[in-house]
Coordinates of C-alpha atoms in Angstrom, one line a residue:
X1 CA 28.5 -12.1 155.7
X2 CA 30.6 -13.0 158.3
X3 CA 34.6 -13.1 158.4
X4 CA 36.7 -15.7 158.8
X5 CA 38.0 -16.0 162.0
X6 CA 41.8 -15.3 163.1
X7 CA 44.2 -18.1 163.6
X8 CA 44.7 -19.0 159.6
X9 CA 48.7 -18.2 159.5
X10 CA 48.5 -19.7 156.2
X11 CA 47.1 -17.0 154.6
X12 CA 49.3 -14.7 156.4
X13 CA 52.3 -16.2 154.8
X14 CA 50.5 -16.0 151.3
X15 CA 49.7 -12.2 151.9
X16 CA 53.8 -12.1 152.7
X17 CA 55.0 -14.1 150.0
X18 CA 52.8 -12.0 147.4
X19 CA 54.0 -8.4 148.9
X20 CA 56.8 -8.9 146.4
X21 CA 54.0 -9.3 143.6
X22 CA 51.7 -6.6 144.6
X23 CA 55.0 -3.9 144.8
X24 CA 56.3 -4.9 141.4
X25 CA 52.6 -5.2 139.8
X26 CA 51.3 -1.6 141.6
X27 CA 54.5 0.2 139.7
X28 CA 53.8 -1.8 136.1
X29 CA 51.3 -4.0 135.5
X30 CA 48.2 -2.6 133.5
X31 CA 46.0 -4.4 135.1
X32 CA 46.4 -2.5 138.1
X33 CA 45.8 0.8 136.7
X34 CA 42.9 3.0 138.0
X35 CA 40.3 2.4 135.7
X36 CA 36.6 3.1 137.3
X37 CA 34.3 0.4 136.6
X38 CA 31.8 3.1 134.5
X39 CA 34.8 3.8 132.6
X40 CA 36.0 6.8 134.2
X41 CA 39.8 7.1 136.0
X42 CA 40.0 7.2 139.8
X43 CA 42.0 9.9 141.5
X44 CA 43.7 7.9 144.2
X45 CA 47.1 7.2 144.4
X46 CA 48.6 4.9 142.7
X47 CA 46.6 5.2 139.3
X48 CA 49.3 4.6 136.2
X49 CA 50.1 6.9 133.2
X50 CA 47.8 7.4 131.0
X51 CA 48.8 4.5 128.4
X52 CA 48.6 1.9 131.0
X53 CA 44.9 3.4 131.9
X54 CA 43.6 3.6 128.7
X55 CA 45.2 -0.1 128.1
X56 CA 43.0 -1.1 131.2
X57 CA 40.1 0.8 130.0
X58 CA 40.2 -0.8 126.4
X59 CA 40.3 -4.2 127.5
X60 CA 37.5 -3.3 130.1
X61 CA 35.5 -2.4 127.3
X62 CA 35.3 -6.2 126.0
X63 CA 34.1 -7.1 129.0
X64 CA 30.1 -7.6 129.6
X65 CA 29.3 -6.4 133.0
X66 CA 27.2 -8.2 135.3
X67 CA 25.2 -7.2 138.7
X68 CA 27.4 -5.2 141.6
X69 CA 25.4 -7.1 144.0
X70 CA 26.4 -10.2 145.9
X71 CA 25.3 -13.2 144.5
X72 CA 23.9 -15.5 146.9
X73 CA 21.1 -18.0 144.7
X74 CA 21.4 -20.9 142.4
X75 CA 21.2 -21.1 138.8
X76 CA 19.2 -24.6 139.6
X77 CA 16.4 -21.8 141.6
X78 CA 15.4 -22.8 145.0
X79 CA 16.5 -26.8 145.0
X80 CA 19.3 -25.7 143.8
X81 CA 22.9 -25.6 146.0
X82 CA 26.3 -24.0 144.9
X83 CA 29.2 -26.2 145.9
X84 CA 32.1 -23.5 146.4
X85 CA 35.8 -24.5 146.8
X86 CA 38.2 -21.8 148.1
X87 CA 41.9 -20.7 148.8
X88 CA 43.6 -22.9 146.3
X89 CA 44.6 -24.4 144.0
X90 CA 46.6 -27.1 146.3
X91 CA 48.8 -29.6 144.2
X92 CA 47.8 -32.4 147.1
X93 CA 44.2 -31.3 147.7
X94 CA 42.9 -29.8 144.9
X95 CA 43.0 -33.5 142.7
X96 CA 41.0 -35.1 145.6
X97 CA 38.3 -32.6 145.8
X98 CA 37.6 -32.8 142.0
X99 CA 38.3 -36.9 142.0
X100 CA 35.3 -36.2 144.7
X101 CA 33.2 -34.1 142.5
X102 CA 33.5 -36.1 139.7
X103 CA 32.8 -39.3 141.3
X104 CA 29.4 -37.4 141.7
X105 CA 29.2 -35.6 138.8
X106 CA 28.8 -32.4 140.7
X107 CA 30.2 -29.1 139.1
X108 CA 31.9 -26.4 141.8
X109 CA 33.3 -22.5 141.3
X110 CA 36.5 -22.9 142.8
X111 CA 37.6 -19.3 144.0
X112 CA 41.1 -19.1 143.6
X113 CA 44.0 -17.2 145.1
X114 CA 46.7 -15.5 142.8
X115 CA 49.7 -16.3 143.6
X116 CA 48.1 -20.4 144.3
X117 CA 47.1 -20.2 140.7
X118 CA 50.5 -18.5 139.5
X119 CA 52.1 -21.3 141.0
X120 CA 50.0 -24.0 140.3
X121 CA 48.7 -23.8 136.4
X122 CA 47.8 -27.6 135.9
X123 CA 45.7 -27.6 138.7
X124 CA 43.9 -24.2 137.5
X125 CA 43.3 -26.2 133.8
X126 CA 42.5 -29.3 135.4
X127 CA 39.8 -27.5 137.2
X128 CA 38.5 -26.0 134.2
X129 CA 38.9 -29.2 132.1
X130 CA 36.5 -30.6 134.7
X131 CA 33.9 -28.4 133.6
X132 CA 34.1 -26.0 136.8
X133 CA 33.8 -22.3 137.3
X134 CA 36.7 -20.0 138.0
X135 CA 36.5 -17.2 140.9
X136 CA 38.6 -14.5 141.8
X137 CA 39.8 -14.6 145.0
X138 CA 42.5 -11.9 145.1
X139 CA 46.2 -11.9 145.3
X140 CA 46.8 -12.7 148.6
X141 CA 43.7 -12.9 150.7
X142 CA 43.8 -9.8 152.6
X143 CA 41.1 -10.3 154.4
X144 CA 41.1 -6.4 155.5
X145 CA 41.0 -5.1 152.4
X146 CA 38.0 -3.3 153.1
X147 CA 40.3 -0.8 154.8
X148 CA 43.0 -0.6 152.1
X149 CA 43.0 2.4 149.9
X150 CA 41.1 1.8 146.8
X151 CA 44.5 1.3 144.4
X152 CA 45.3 -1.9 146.6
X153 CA 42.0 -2.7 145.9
X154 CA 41.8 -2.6 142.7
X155 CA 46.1 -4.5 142.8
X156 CA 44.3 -7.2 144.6
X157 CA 41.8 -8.3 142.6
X158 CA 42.8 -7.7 138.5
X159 CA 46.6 -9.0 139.0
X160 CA 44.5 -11.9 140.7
X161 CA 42.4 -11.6 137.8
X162 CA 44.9 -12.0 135.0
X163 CA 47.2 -14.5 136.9
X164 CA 44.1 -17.0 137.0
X165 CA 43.7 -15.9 133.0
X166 CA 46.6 -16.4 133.2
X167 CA 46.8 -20.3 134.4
X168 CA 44.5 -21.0 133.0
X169 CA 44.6 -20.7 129.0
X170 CA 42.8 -17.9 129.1
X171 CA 39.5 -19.0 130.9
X172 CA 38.6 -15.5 133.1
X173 CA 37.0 -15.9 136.5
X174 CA 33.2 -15.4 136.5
X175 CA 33.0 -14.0 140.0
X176 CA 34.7 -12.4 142.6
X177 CA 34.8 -13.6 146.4
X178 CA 36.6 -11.2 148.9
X179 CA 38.3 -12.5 151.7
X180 CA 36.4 -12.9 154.7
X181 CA 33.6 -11.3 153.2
X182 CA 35.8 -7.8 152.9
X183 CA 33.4 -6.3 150.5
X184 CA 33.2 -2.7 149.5
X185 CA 31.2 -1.1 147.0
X186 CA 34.3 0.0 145.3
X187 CA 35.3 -3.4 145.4
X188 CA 32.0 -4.7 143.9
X189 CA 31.6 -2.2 141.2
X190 CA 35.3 -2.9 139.4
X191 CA 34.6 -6.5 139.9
X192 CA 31.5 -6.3 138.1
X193 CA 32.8 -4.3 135.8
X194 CA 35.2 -6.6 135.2
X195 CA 32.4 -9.4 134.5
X196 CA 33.1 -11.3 137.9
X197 CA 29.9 -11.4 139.9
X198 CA 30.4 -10.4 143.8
X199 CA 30.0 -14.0 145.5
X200 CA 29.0 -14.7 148.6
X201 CA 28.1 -17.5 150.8
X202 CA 25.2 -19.1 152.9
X203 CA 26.9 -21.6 154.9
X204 CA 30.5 -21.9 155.9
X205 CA 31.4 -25.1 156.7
X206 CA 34.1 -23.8 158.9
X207 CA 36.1 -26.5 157.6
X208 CA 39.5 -24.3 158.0
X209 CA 39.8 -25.0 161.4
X210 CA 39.5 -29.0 160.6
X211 CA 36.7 -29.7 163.7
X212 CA 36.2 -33.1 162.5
X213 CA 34.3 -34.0 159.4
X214 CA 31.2 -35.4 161.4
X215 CA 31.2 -31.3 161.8
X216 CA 31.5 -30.1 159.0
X217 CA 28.7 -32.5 157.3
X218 CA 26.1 -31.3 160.5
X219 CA 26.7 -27.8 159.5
X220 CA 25.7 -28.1 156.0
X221 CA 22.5 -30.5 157.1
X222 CA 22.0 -27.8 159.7
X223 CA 22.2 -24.1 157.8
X224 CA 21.1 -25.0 154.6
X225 CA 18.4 -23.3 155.1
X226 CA 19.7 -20.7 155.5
X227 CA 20.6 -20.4 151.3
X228 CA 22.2 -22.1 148.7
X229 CA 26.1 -21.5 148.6
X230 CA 28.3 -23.4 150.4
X231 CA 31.8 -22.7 151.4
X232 CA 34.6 -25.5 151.7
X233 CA 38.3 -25.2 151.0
X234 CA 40.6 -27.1 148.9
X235 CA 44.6 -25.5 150.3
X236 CA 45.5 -23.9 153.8
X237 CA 46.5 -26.8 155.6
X238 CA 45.5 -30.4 155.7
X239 CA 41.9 -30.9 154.3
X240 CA 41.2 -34.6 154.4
X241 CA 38.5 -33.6 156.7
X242 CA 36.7 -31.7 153.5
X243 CA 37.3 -34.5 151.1
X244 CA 35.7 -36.8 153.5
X245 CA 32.6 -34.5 154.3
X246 CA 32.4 -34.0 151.0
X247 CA 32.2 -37.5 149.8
X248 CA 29.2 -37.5 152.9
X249 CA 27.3 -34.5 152.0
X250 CA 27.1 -34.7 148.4
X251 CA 25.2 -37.7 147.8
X252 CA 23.4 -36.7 151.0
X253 CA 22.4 -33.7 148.8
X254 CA 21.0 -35.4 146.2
X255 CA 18.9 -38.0 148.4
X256 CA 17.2 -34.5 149.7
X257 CA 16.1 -33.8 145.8
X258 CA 18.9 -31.3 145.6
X259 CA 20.6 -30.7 142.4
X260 CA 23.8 -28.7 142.0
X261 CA 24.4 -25.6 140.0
X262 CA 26.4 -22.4 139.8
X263 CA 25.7 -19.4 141.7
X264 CA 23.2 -16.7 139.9
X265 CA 25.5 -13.9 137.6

C-alpha cells in the first residue's frame, strides 16, 4: 500500500487543529488508555491509571473482534467493488457524494476523520441514515504514525473511534483505515480488537490532487484489476472533480456486470 503523496496542507492543518484534542484526550480520556488488544496493558508511556484501563478493557470486552489483517476483497466476491469515501465528513461535499450514491443506489464505507466528525454530526448520521458503513480514520490523519510511539497510536485511533460513536448516535465504525497506508501491527491488532477491520485499498483514484475527472474515471477503468476497493475523497479541498467521476464510473461499473458491496470483515 502506497502513501499518499506530500503536498495535502489540508491535512496538516487538521493534524494542528486536533493537537489541542490529542493533549487533552492522552491526559483523560479512557479511550486512550493502554489497553492491549488480547486484553493485556501495554508498558509504554502514556498508559492511564488503572481505573481508566480497566474502563477501556471492560468496554473492549463487548467488542467482537474481527481479523488483524488488511482487508482488501468484497463482500459481493470477485464481481464485487468497494466504493470507499475518505477524509470527511465535508458539510459542502459530503451531501453531493451521497446525492451521487443514491441516485445509483450504491452503498460506500465512508472513512472518517475525528475531529471532521466532531464537527460535523449531521453529516456523520446522514451518512449512516443512507445505509453506509462507518470507518475509522484517526484523529487527525497523521499519516506517519507508523513512527509514533504506540500511546499516540492507540490516542489516534479510539478518540477517533468514540468521536465518530460519538456523531453518530452510537453507530461504531466497522474498520479502520490509517493514513497513507501507516499501518503497524500494533496498529492493526487494537483496531481489530476494537472490531474495526484494517482497510485497505486497490486503486487510488488520486483524486486529492484534482487532475481532472477524465483522470480520475481512466484510473479506475485502468487498475481495477488490480482489486476491488477503491479510494475517493469526499473533504480536503474542492472535490467537484470526484462527484463528477463518480457520477461517470458508477454506472460505468454496473454496465461491466459489477455490483457494489462492502469490504470483507
Amino acid at each position: 500500500m502506497m502513501r499518499h503523496g506530500g503536498g495535502r496542507g489540508w491535512h496538516g492543518r487538521v493534524l494542528a487543529a486536533a493537537l489541542g484534542v490529542t493533549a487533552v484526550a492522552a491526559a483523560t480520556s479512557v479511550w486512550t488508555a493502554q489497553a492491549d488488544p488480547t486484553g493485556g496493558h501495554s508498558s509504554h508511556a502514556g498508559a492511564s491509571a488503572g481505573a481508566a484501563a480497566g474502563a477501556a478493557a471492560g468496554d473492549q470486552g463487548k467488542v467482537a473482534k474481527v481479523a488483524v489483517t488488511i482487508a482488501h476483497a468484497s463482500d459481493k466476491g470477485d464481481r464485487g467493488v468497494n466504493i470507499t469515501i475518505d477524509d470527511g465528513p465535508d458539510p459542502h461535499w459530503t451531501p453531493k457524494v451521497l446525492e451521487v450514491l443514491r441516485e445509483y443506489d450504491v452503498k460506500a464505507t465512508f472513512c472518517m476523520v475525528g475531529t471532521q466528525a466532531k464537527a460535523y454530526p449531521d453529516m456523520v448520521k446522514a451518512v449512516v441514515a443512507a445505509g453506509h458503513r462507518l470507518c475509522d480514520h484517526t484523529v487527525s490523519h497523521d499519516t506517519s504514525m507508523d513512527h509514533k510511539p504506540e500511546s499516540y497510536q492507540s490516542q489516534q485511533i479510539l478518540d477517533a473511534e468514540k468521536m465518530i460513536t460519538d456523531a453518530s448516535g452510537g453507530v461504531r465504525p466497522m474498520y479502520y483505515r490509517a493514513p497513507g497506508g501507516a499501518f503497524t501491527p500494533y496498529s492493526r491488532q487494537l483496531a481489530a480488537g476494537r472490531g474495526m477491520r484494517p482497510l485497505g485499498w486497490n486503486v487510488d483514484t488520486k483524486d486529492f490532487e484534482r487532475p481532472g475527472t477524465a483522470a480520475i474515471v481512466a484510473t479506475v477503468k485502468q487498475e481495477l484489476h488490480n482489486g476491488p476497493t477503491v479510494l475517493f475523497h469526499d473533504a480536503g479541498g474542492d472535490r467537484s472533480q470526484t462527484v463528477a467521476a463518480l457520477r461517470e464510473v458508477l454506472p460505468w461499473l454496473k454496465q461491466q456486470g459489477y455490483s457494489f458491496g462492502f469490504p470483507v470483515r
